[in-house]
Coordinates of C-alpha atoms in Angstrom, one line a residue:
M1 CA 38.8 75.2 104.2
K2 CA 38.4 78.3 102.4
L3 CA 42.0 78.6 101.0
L4 CA 41.0 74.9 99.7
S5 CA 37.5 75.8 98.3
Q6 CA 39.3 78.6 96.7
T7 CA 41.8 76.0 94.6
I8 CA 38.9 73.7 94.1
R9 CA 36.9 77.3 92.4
M10 CA 40.3 77.6 90.2
G11 CA 41.8 74.6 89.1
Q12 CA 36.9 74.1 87.7
M13 CA 37.6 77.3 86.0
L14 CA 40.7 76.0 84.2
V15 CA 38.8 72.6 83.3
Q16 CA 35.7 74.5 82.1
A17 CA 38.2 76.7 79.5
G18 CA 39.5 73.3 78.3
H19 CA 43.4 74.2 79.7
L20 CA 42.7 70.5 81.7
T21 CA 40.7 67.7 82.4
E22 CA 38.7 66.1 85.1
E23 CA 40.9 63.6 85.3
Q24 CA 44.2 66.0 85.5
L25 CA 43.0 68.3 87.6
A26 CA 42.0 65.0 90.9
E27 CA 45.0 63.9 89.9
A28 CA 46.9 67.4 90.9
L29 CA 44.7 68.1 94.0
R30 CA 46.3 64.1 95.2
R31 CA 48.9 65.3 94.8
Q32 CA 48.9 68.8 96.2
K33 CA 47.8 67.1 99.9
S34 CA 51.2 65.7 100.1
S35 CA 53.1 68.8 98.6
S36 CA 53.6 72.6 100.1
K37 CA 53.1 74.3 96.7
R38 CA 50.1 75.5 95.6
L39 CA 48.1 74.0 92.8
G40 CA 48.9 76.4 90.4
E41 CA 52.2 75.7 90.8
L42 CA 51.9 72.2 91.0
L43 CA 50.3 72.5 87.2
V44 CA 53.2 74.5 85.6
E45 CA 55.4 72.2 87.3
E46 CA 54.5 69.4 85.5
Q47 CA 54.0 71.3 82.7
L48 CA 50.3 70.6 82.2
V49 CA 49.4 74.2 81.7
S50 CA 51.2 77.1 80.6
E51 CA 52.7 79.7 83.4
A52 CA 50.3 82.9 81.7
V53 CA 47.5 80.3 81.3
V54 CA 47.3 79.9 85.4
L55 CA 48.1 83.5 85.8
Q56 CA 45.1 84.6 83.9
S57 CA 42.5 82.0 85.7
L58 CA 44.5 84.1 89.0
S59 CA 43.8 87.0 87.6
E60 CA 40.1 86.6 87.1
H61 CA 39.2 84.0 90.2
L62 CA 40.5 86.9 92.7
G63 CA 39.8 90.2 90.1
L64 CA 43.1 91.5 90.2
P65 CA 46.1 91.7 88.2
A66 CA 48.4 89.2 87.6
V67 CA 52.2 89.4 86.0
K68 CA 55.3 87.2 85.1
L69 CA 58.2 89.2 87.1
R70 CA 61.3 90.6 85.2
P71 CA 64.1 92.3 84.5
G72 CA 62.6 96.5 84.0
L73 CA 59.4 95.4 86.3
I74 CA 60.8 95.6 89.6
D75 CA 62.4 99.3 90.4
P76 CA 66.0 98.4 92.2
L77 CA 65.6 101.6 94.3
V78 CA 62.5 100.7 95.9
V79 CA 63.1 96.9 97.1
D80 CA 64.7 98.3 100.4
T81 CA 61.1 99.6 101.3
I82 CA 60.5 96.1 102.5
D83 CA 63.3 93.9 104.3
K84 CA 64.7 90.3 102.9
E85 CA 63.1 88.7 105.8
M86 CA 59.2 89.9 105.8
A87 CA 60.0 89.6 101.7
E88 CA 60.8 86.1 102.1
Q89 CA 58.5 85.0 105.2
H90 CA 55.1 86.2 102.8
L91 CA 56.4 85.8 99.3
I92 CA 56.2 89.5 98.5
I93 CA 58.9 92.0 96.2
P94 CA 58.3 95.5 96.0
M95 CA 57.9 96.6 92.2
F96 CA 57.7 100.5 92.3
R97 CA 56.2 103.7 93.5
V98 CA 54.3 106.0 92.4
D99 CA 53.5 109.1 94.7
D100 CA 52.4 107.4 97.5
T101 CA 50.8 104.1 96.4
L102 CA 53.6 101.0 96.6
T103 CA 52.9 98.1 93.8
V104 CA 54.0 94.9 95.4
A105 CA 53.9 91.3 93.8
M106 CA 52.5 89.1 95.8
A107 CA 52.0 85.1 96.0
E108 CA 49.0 85.4 97.8
P109 CA 47.6 89.0 97.5
Q110 CA 44.0 88.5 99.5
A111 CA 45.8 88.1 102.1
L112 CA 44.4 91.4 103.9
L113 CA 46.4 90.8 106.9
V114 CA 50.0 91.0 105.0
V115 CA 48.5 93.8 102.8
D116 CA 47.9 95.6 106.7
D117 CA 50.6 95.2 107.6
L118 CA 53.0 96.6 104.9
E119 CA 50.7 100.0 104.8
R120 CA 52.2 100.0 108.7
A121 CA 55.7 98.9 107.8
T122 CA 56.1 101.6 104.6
G123 CA 53.9 104.4 105.6
L124 CA 52.5 103.9 102.2
R125 CA 49.4 102.8 100.4
I126 CA 49.9 99.2 99.0
L127 CA 48.7 97.8 95.8
P128 CA 48.8 94.1 95.5
V129 CA 49.5 92.1 92.5
M130 CA 49.6 88.2 92.1
A131 CA 52.7 86.3 91.0
L132 CA 53.5 82.6 91.0
A133 CA 55.3 82.0 94.6
E134 CA 58.6 80.6 92.4
N135 CA 58.7 83.7 90.9
I136 CA 59.2 85.8 93.4
R137 CA 61.8 83.5 94.9
E138 CA 63.8 83.7 92.3
Y139 CA 63.6 87.9 92.3
I140 CA 63.6 87.6 96.3
K141 CA 66.8 86.4 95.1
K142 CA 68.4 87.8 93.0
Y143 CA 67.4 91.7 94.1
Y144 CA 68.3 90.6 98.0
A145 CA 71.8 89.6 97.6
Q146 CA 74.3 91.5 98.8
N147 CA 76.8 91.0 95.8
M148 CA 74.4 91.4 93.2
Q149 CA 73.7 95.1 93.1
L150 CA 73.4 95.6 89.5
D151 CA 70.5 97.4 89.4
S152 CA 70.7 99.7 91.8
F153 CA 74.5 100.6 90.3
M154 CA 73.1 101.3 86.9
A155 CA 69.8 103.2 88.5
S156 CA 71.9 105.4 90.7
L157 CA 74.1 106.5 87.2
E158 CA 71.2 107.2 85.1
D159 CA 72.2 111.0 84.3
A160 CA 75.9 110.3 82.9
H161 CA 76.2 110.1 79.2
V162 CA 78.5 107.8 76.8
E163 CA 78.7 108.9 73.4
V164 CA 80.3 106.9 70.7
I165 CA 82.4 109.5 68.6
E166 CA 84.5 107.6 65.7
R167 CA 82.2 104.9 64.6
E168 CA 82.6 102.9 61.1
A169 CA 79.8 101.3 59.5
I170 CA 78.1 98.3 60.7
D171 CA 76.2 95.8 59.8
E172 CA 72.5 96.3 59.9
D173 CA 71.9 93.0 60.9
S174 CA 73.9 92.1 63.8
V175 CA 72.6 96.0 65.4
I176 CA 69.2 94.5 65.1
D177 CA 70.2 91.3 66.7
L178 CA 71.7 93.3 69.2
S179 CA 68.8 95.3 70.2
E180 CA 67.2 92.6 70.3
M181 CA 68.8 91.0 72.8
A182 CA 69.0 93.9 75.0
D183 CA 65.0 94.5 74.6
G184 CA 63.4 94.5 78.2
S185 CA 66.6 94.6 79.6
P186 CA 69.4 96.8 80.7
V187 CA 72.4 95.8 78.8
V188 CA 73.1 98.3 76.9
N189 CA 73.2 100.8 80.1
L190 CA 75.6 98.4 81.7
V191 CA 78.1 98.8 79.6
N192 CA 77.6 102.5 79.3
M193 CA 77.8 102.5 83.0
S194 CA 80.8 100.1 83.5
I195 CA 82.3 102.6 81.5
V196 CA 81.5 105.3 83.1
Q197 CA 82.4 104.0 86.6
A198 CA 85.7 103.1 85.3
V199 CA 87.0 106.2 84.5
K200 CA 85.7 108.0 87.7
E201 CA 87.5 105.9 89.6
G202 CA 90.6 105.6 87.3
A203 CA 90.6 102.5 86.6
S204 CA 93.0 101.6 83.5
D205 CA 91.1 97.8 82.5
I206 CA 87.8 97.0 82.5
H207 CA 87.3 93.1 82.5
V208 CA 84.6 90.7 81.4
E209 CA 84.7 87.3 82.2
P210 CA 82.1 85.0 82.3
D211 CA 81.6 82.0 85.1
K212 CA 79.7 79.2 85.7
H213 CA 76.8 81.1 87.3
S214 CA 77.2 84.2 86.8
V215 CA 79.1 86.9 84.7
R216 CA 82.0 88.6 86.4
I217 CA 82.9 92.7 85.9
R218 CA 85.9 93.6 87.6
Y219 CA 88.6 96.9 87.3
R220 CA 91.6 97.4 87.7
I221 CA 92.9 99.9 89.8
D222 CA 96.6 100.8 90.9
G223 CA 97.9 97.4 88.9
V224 CA 94.8 95.4 91.7
L225 CA 91.5 94.5 90.3
H226 CA 88.4 94.8 92.5
D227 CA 85.0 93.3 91.2
L228 CA 82.4 95.5 90.6
M229 CA 79.1 93.2 89.7
T230 CA 78.1 89.9 88.8
P231 CA 75.0 90.2 86.4
P232 CA 73.3 87.1 85.9
K233 CA 75.4 84.8 83.4
E234 CA 72.2 84.6 80.9
W235 CA 73.7 88.1 80.2
H236 CA 76.8 87.7 78.9
P237 CA 76.2 87.0 75.1
A238 CA 74.1 90.3 75.5
I239 CA 77.2 92.2 77.4
V240 CA 80.0 90.2 75.1
S241 CA 77.6 91.8 71.8
R242 CA 77.3 95.4 72.7
I243 CA 80.7 96.3 73.1
K244 CA 82.5 93.9 70.1
V245 CA 79.4 96.0 68.2
V246 CA 80.6 99.5 69.3
G247 CA 84.1 98.1 69.2
R248 CA 83.6 97.0 65.2
M249 CA 84.2 94.1 65.7
D250 CA 82.5 90.9 64.4
I251 CA 79.4 89.3 66.7
A252 CA 79.1 86.1 65.1
E253 CA 82.6 85.2 65.3
K254 CA 83.6 83.1 68.7
R255 CA 86.3 81.3 68.2
V256 CA 89.1 83.4 67.8
P257 CA 90.8 86.3 69.5
Q258 CA 89.6 89.7 68.4
E259 CA 90.5 93.0 68.6
G260 CA 88.7 96.9 68.4
R261 CA 89.2 100.3 69.7
I262 CA 86.6 103.2 70.4
H263 CA 86.4 106.9 70.9
I264 CA 84.4 108.0 73.3
L265 CA 82.9 111.1 75.2
I266 CA 82.3 110.8 78.7
E267 CA 80.6 113.2 80.4
G268 CA 82.8 116.1 78.3
R269 CA 86.0 114.0 78.7
E270 CA 87.0 111.7 75.6
I271 CA 88.3 108.6 76.1
D272 CA 90.2 105.7 73.9
L273 CA 89.2 102.2 74.4
R274 CA 91.1 99.0 73.5
I275 CA 88.6 96.1 73.4
S276 CA 90.2 92.6 73.5
S277 CA 88.5 89.4 73.3
M278 CA 89.4 85.7 73.7
P279 CA 87.6 82.4 73.7
T280 CA 87.5 80.5 76.8
I281 CA 85.7 77.0 77.9
L282 CA 82.8 79.2 80.0
G283 CA 82.6 81.6 76.4
E284 CA 84.6 85.1 75.7
K285 CA 86.7 87.2 77.8
I286 CA 86.6 90.9 77.3
V287 CA 88.9 93.3 78.3
M288 CA 88.9 97.2 77.5
R289 CA 91.8 99.3 78.2
I290 CA 91.0 102.6 79.3
L291 CA 93.2 105.0 77.7
D292 CA 92.3 108.7 79.4
K293 CA 94.3 111.6 77.5
N294 CA 93.3 113.5 81.4
N295 CA 95.5 110.8 83.6
L296 CA 98.3 110.7 81.0
Q297 CA 100.9 112.7 83.0
L298 CA 103.7 114.4 80.3
N299 CA 106.3 115.5 82.0
L300 CA 109.0 113.9 83.3
D301 CA 109.4 116.2 86.7
R302 CA 105.8 114.6 87.8
L303 CA 106.5 111.0 87.6
G304 CA 107.8 110.3 90.6
Y305 CA 111.4 110.1 89.8
D306 CA 113.7 111.8 92.5
P307 CA 115.3 115.3 91.2
K308 CA 118.8 113.8 90.5
M309 CA 117.4 110.9 88.4
V310 CA 115.6 113.3 86.3
L311 CA 118.6 115.5 85.9
K312 CA 120.5 112.5 84.8
I313 CA 117.6 111.2 82.6
K314 CA 117.4 114.8 80.4
R315 CA 121.4 114.8 80.1
M316 CA 120.5 111.7 78.4
L317 CA 118.1 113.3 75.9
A318 CA 119.9 116.3 75.4
K319 CA 122.4 113.8 73.5
P320 CA 122.1 114.5 69.9
Y321 CA 122.0 110.8 68.9
G322 CA 122.8 107.6 70.3
L323 CA 120.0 104.9 72.3
F324 CA 118.0 105.3 75.3
L325 CA 116.4 102.6 76.8
V326 CA 113.4 102.1 79.1
T327 CA 112.9 98.7 80.4
G328 CA 110.5 97.4 82.8
P329 CA 107.9 94.5 82.9
T330 CA 104.6 94.9 81.7
G331 CA 102.5 97.8 83.3
S332 CA 105.5 99.3 84.8
G333 CA 104.7 102.6 83.1
K334 CA 107.6 102.3 80.3
T335 CA 105.1 103.9 77.5
T336 CA 104.2 107.2 79.6
T337 CA 107.9 107.4 80.4
L338 CA 108.9 107.8 76.7
Y339 CA 106.1 109.7 75.6
S340 CA 107.4 111.9 78.4
A341 CA 110.5 112.0 76.9
L342 CA 108.9 112.8 73.6
D343 CA 106.6 115.6 75.2
L344 CA 110.2 117.2 76.1
L345 CA 111.7 117.1 72.8
R346 CA 109.1 117.7 70.3
N347 CA 109.1 121.1 68.8
K348 CA 108.6 122.3 65.6
E349 CA 112.4 122.0 64.5
R350 CA 112.6 118.2 64.6
N351 CA 111.1 115.7 62.6
I352 CA 110.2 113.1 65.7
L353 CA 108.5 109.7 64.7
T354 CA 107.4 106.8 65.8
I355 CA 106.5 103.6 65.7
E356 CA 103.8 101.5 68.2
D357 CA 101.8 99.0 68.1
P358 CA 99.0 99.9 69.0
V359 CA 99.3 103.9 69.2
E360 CA 98.4 104.4 72.5
Y361 CA 97.8 108.6 72.6
Q362 CA 98.2 110.9 69.8
L363 CA 100.8 114.0 70.1
G364 CA 101.0 116.6 68.5
L365 CA 104.4 117.0 66.2
V366 CA 105.0 114.1 66.5
N367 CA 104.4 110.5 63.6
Q368 CA 102.9 108.3 64.9
I369 CA 103.1 105.2 63.1
Q370 CA 100.9 102.1 63.8
V371 CA 102.6 98.6 63.1
H372 CA 100.5 96.2 61.6
E373 CA 102.0 92.7 60.8
A374 CA 99.2 91.2 59.6
V375 CA 99.9 93.2 56.2
G376 CA 103.6 92.5 56.6
L377 CA 104.6 96.1 58.6
S378 CA 106.6 95.1 61.6
F379 CA 109.2 96.9 63.4
A380 CA 111.7 96.6 61.7
R381 CA 110.8 96.5 58.0
T382 CA 108.8 100.2 59.2
L383 CA 112.1 101.2 61.0
R384 CA 113.9 100.8 58.0
S385 CA 111.4 103.0 56.0
V386 CA 111.5 105.3 58.7
L387 CA 115.1 106.3 58.2
R388 CA 114.1 107.6 54.4
Q389 CA 112.1 109.9 56.0
D390 CA 114.6 112.3 57.3
P391 CA 114.3 112.2 61.4
D392 CA 116.2 113.3 64.1
I393 CA 114.4 111.6 66.6
I394 CA 113.0 108.0 66.1
M395 CA 110.6 106.5 68.7
V396 CA 110.2 102.6 68.7
G397 CA 107.3 100.8 70.6
E398 CA 109.6 98.1 71.5
I399 CA 112.3 96.3 70.4
R400 CA 111.6 92.2 70.6
D401 CA 113.7 90.7 68.3
E402 CA 117.1 90.8 66.8
E403 CA 116.3 92.6 63.4
T404 CA 114.5 95.2 65.1
A405 CA 117.4 95.2 67.7
K406 CA 120.3 95.6 65.1
V407 CA 118.0 98.6 63.1
A408 CA 117.6 100.4 66.0
V409 CA 121.4 100.7 66.7
Q410 CA 122.1 101.2 63.1
A411 CA 120.0 104.6 62.8
A412 CA 122.1 105.3 66.6
L413 CA 124.6 105.3 64.9
T414 CA 124.1 107.2 61.9
G415 CA 122.9 110.6 63.7
H416 CA 119.5 109.6 65.1
L417 CA 118.6 109.7 68.5
V418 CA 116.6 106.5 68.9
L419 CA 114.0 105.6 72.0
S420 CA 112.8 102.5 72.7
T421 CA 111.0 99.5 75.3
L422 CA 112.9 96.2 76.0
H423 CA 111.5 93.8 78.9
T424 CA 114.4 93.3 81.0
N425 CA 114.6 93.4 84.4
D426 CA 117.3 96.0 85.1
S427 CA 119.7 97.9 83.9
A428 CA 123.0 96.0 83.8
G429 CA 120.6 93.2 82.2
T430 CA 119.3 95.0 79.3
I431 CA 123.2 95.2 78.0
N432 CA 123.0 92.1 78.3
R433 CA 120.4 90.9 76.3
L434 CA 121.4 93.1 73.4
L435 CA 124.8 91.6 73.2
D436 CA 122.2 88.0 73.5
M437 CA 120.3 89.4 70.6
G438 CA 123.4 89.6 68.1
I439 CA 124.4 93.3 68.7
E440 CA 128.5 93.7 68.4
P441 CA 130.1 94.7 71.5
Y442 CA 131.8 97.5 69.7
L443 CA 128.7 99.3 67.8
L444 CA 126.8 98.4 71.7
A445 CA 129.1 100.5 73.6
S446 CA 129.0 102.9 70.5
C447 CA 125.7 104.0 70.3
L448 CA 123.6 103.2 74.0
V449 CA 123.6 106.6 76.2
G450 CA 121.5 105.2 78.8
V451 CA 119.1 102.8 79.8
I452 CA 115.7 103.6 83.0
A453 CA 115.0 100.6 84.7
Q454 CA 111.7 101.0 86.7
R455 CA 108.7 99.5 88.5
L456 CA 105.5 101.0 89.7
V457 CA 104.9 101.2 93.6
R458 CA 101.4 102.2 95.2
T459 CA 101.4 104.6 97.1
I460 CA 100.1 104.1 100.3
C461 CA 96.1 106.3 100.8
P462 CA 95.6 109.2 102.4
K463 CA 92.6 108.2 104.1
C464 CA 93.4 105.3 106.3
K465 CA 97.3 106.3 106.4
T466 CA 99.0 105.1 110.0
T467 CA 102.1 104.2 111.1
Y468 CA 103.6 101.1 112.9
F469 CA 106.7 99.1 114.1
P470 CA 107.4 96.5 111.9
E471 CA 109.4 93.0 113.1
E472 CA 113.5 92.9 113.4
G473 CA 113.8 90.4 111.2
V474 CA 111.5 92.6 108.2
L475 CA 114.2 95.9 108.7
T476 CA 117.1 92.8 108.1
E477 CA 115.5 91.2 105.3
I478 CA 115.4 94.8 103.5
G479 CA 118.6 96.0 104.2
W480 CA 117.3 98.8 106.6
Q481 CA 120.4 100.6 107.5
G482 CA 118.6 103.1 109.5
P483 CA 117.7 103.3 113.3
R484 CA 115.5 100.3 114.1
N485 CA 113.5 102.0 116.4
R486 CA 111.9 104.3 114.1
A487 CA 107.6 104.5 113.3
F488 CA 107.2 103.7 109.7
H489 CA 104.0 104.0 107.6
R490 CA 101.3 101.2 105.7
G491 CA 97.3 102.0 105.2
M492 CA 94.7 99.9 107.1
G493 CA 92.2 99.9 104.4
C494 CA 89.2 101.9 103.8
S495 CA 86.4 103.1 101.2
L496 CA 88.5 105.7 99.3
C497 CA 91.1 103.1 98.4
H498 CA 88.9 100.0 98.2
D499 CA 90.1 98.1 101.8
S500 CA 93.4 97.2 100.0
G501 CA 95.7 100.2 101.8
Y502 CA 97.3 102.3 98.8
R503 CA 95.5 105.2 96.5
G504 CA 97.4 105.8 93.5
R505 CA 100.9 105.0 92.2
R506 CA 104.7 106.6 91.4
A507 CA 107.2 105.5 89.8
I508 CA 110.5 104.2 90.9
C509 CA 113.7 103.7 88.9
E510 CA 117.4 103.0 88.7
V511 CA 119.0 105.6 86.1
L512 CA 122.3 103.9 84.1
E513 CA 124.3 106.7 82.1
V514 CA 126.8 105.3 79.8
T515 CA 130.4 105.9 81.3
P516 CA 133.8 106.3 79.4
A517 CA 134.7 103.5 82.0
L518 CA 131.0 101.7 81.4
R519 CA 131.7 101.4 77.7
N520 CA 135.3 100.1 78.1
L521 CA 133.4 97.2 79.3
I522 CA 130.7 97.1 76.9
L523 CA 133.3 96.6 75.2
Q524 CA 134.8 93.1 77.1
R525 CA 131.4 91.5 77.1
P526 CA 130.6 91.5 80.5
G527 CA 127.7 89.9 82.3
A528 CA 125.0 91.3 84.4
N529 CA 127.0 90.8 87.4
E530 CA 130.3 92.8 86.5
I531 CA 128.2 95.6 85.3
N532 CA 126.0 95.8 88.8
E533 CA 129.2 95.4 90.3
M534 CA 130.6 98.1 88.6
L535 CA 127.9 100.6 88.6
S536 CA 127.8 100.1 92.9
R537 CA 131.3 101.6 93.3
Q538 CA 129.6 104.6 91.4
R539 CA 129.5 107.5 93.7
H540 CA 125.3 108.6 93.0
W541 CA 123.7 105.1 92.1
W542 CA 120.6 103.6 93.3
D543 CA 119.7 100.9 92.1
L544 CA 115.3 99.8 92.1
K545 CA 115.9 98.2 96.2
Q546 CA 117.7 101.6 97.2
A547 CA 115.0 104.0 95.4
G548 CA 112.6 102.0 97.0
L549 CA 113.9 102.5 100.2
L550 CA 113.9 106.0 99.8
C551 CA 109.9 106.0 99.5
V552 CA 109.2 104.0 102.1
E553 CA 111.6 106.3 104.5
Q554 CA 109.4 109.0 102.7
G555 CA 106.4 107.4 103.8
V556 CA 105.4 107.2 100.2
T557 CA 104.6 103.3 100.2
S558 CA 104.7 100.5 103.0
I559 CA 107.7 98.1 103.4
D560 CA 105.2 95.7 101.7
E561 CA 104.6 97.1 98.5
M562 CA 108.5 97.8 98.4
M563 CA 109.6 94.3 99.0
R564 CA 106.5 93.0 96.7
V565 CA 108.3 95.0 93.8
C566 CA 111.9 95.4 94.2
F567 CA 111.9 92.1 95.5
L568 CA 110.0 89.9 93.4
D569 CA 112.9 88.3 90.9
E570 CA 115.0 87.8 94.5
Q571 CA 112.2 85.2 95.4
E572 CA 111.3 83.9 92.2
D573 CA 115.4 83.1 91.7
E574 CA 115.2 81.0 94.8
S575 CA 111.7 79.1 94.5
A576 CA 110.3 81.8 97.1
P577 CA 106.9 82.8 97.0
E578 CA 105.5 85.3 94.9
T579 CA 104.5 87.3 97.6
P580 CA 105.9 88.3 100.8
E581 CA 104.0 87.6 104.1
E582 CA 103.0 91.2 105.8
S583 CA 104.6 92.9 108.3
V584 CA 103.8 92.3 111.7
G585 CA 103.6 94.8 113.7
T586 CA 101.7 97.2 116.4
D587 CA 99.6 99.9 115.5
I588 CA 100.2 103.3 116.6
G589 CA 97.5 105.3 115.5
A590 CA 98.0 107.4 112.4

């Protein structure tokens, strides 16, 4: 009866203030009898009275402050002070704490027994404030959701700093618009902290993807994507705009892909970010490629190659002229290998020029050129001009077409060492690809020095590394020639490796050094099978599969990872699943 009389009195206050008529109040009270909703909620839902008016009336009626909850009013670090069950039962949510006083938003702040329970449970003095029940339900769902730890994530990283070092002039209107979008919300902090966390985790890319009900932010670590957080869907435009502004991109253009680049300083470390935006049916998707010079390993001896392979590579790079190629799929470390080769070769006595798209890392004593197709500065055209710059060594980022391939071969034949990459599955396929591009066999046989075909395999996490015995069929499938009763290694998954069982990557490769016998074979325009058959007869020839098996034998990687990387091409040819089933075995402990 007391609650009913309080409801009627609040209704009368709204009538007296001119916000309601007597008829509207009577009808609302009648509908409330068949509803579990409070009068204020019902009036707001039916748009008879605004939420602000209801809150003001409640504040005056109860003699307590009333608020509308919004991002920024709730400290995520105090939410766990009250457990979720109690919050849902009494429609309450902690807002912030000052010394020993906890301010709590309540749908019924006059419920003294609930306030007493909260003080006993928290050991703090409770200061109740009024909020509408539906508003509280919304924020309970948002802040107690298990997959929504966004604000806690940012609050824990408040002391980290991100500074933009290089930034071109940006239109003032764009900055103002962005500031208005981010005002009252932690969008700017979210973007900065996402980058900081990605760098700390050693991620190579950050993905910002729109979804139907949220925004997915994911990191690529060791070649695999991992979820970081899922901010609310309404934050997506502000997040994208913030990234595009600092990346010197057009925030007004959402219909076409764009690219940007920024140079930032994170806790004393210089980081380059390459940004790409792509329109999708749900909004723009952003990918930020992280280029961290601190993680760049420019030493052939430390890339993970077998020492015998490194000796062969150095012997090929010591040639005064010729064509040296690194092949493999996207993300297999080709650029890192080329940069490591340049690091070995660069000195004050040589003129080294590179043609790249884009220039990923800047190297001393190396003249690096950025390809710009839009103005006609293609690989082939730039390469022709570079030949008039008196070069000793030329690196071409990628041989993409027949024209570039022919100019590269001509450069290699005229006394220059030319380094480049090509997208092929193995070293034998590289020779076939160049022949198919129109390179005459006698020219290719004369200029080709060698080919590295490589992949990156994930290494087993040292924290959760364990041993097990795989099934007989698995050993037969991988062509294992050693003892059948030996134990192999794999990772069980832990917090250090994001439950993947892997931490870090290393390169495996096959190194094809062109010999007189191979030159004679190239003149006959051979197929890949003929080249592989000849290579298999060589004494110290290792193909990618054998290099992968060596990593398995040494306990560096697992059988499953080796099969994923080295057997992928065979599975595609046979229309088999892209990744093999997990090896079945019995764990015997670390």
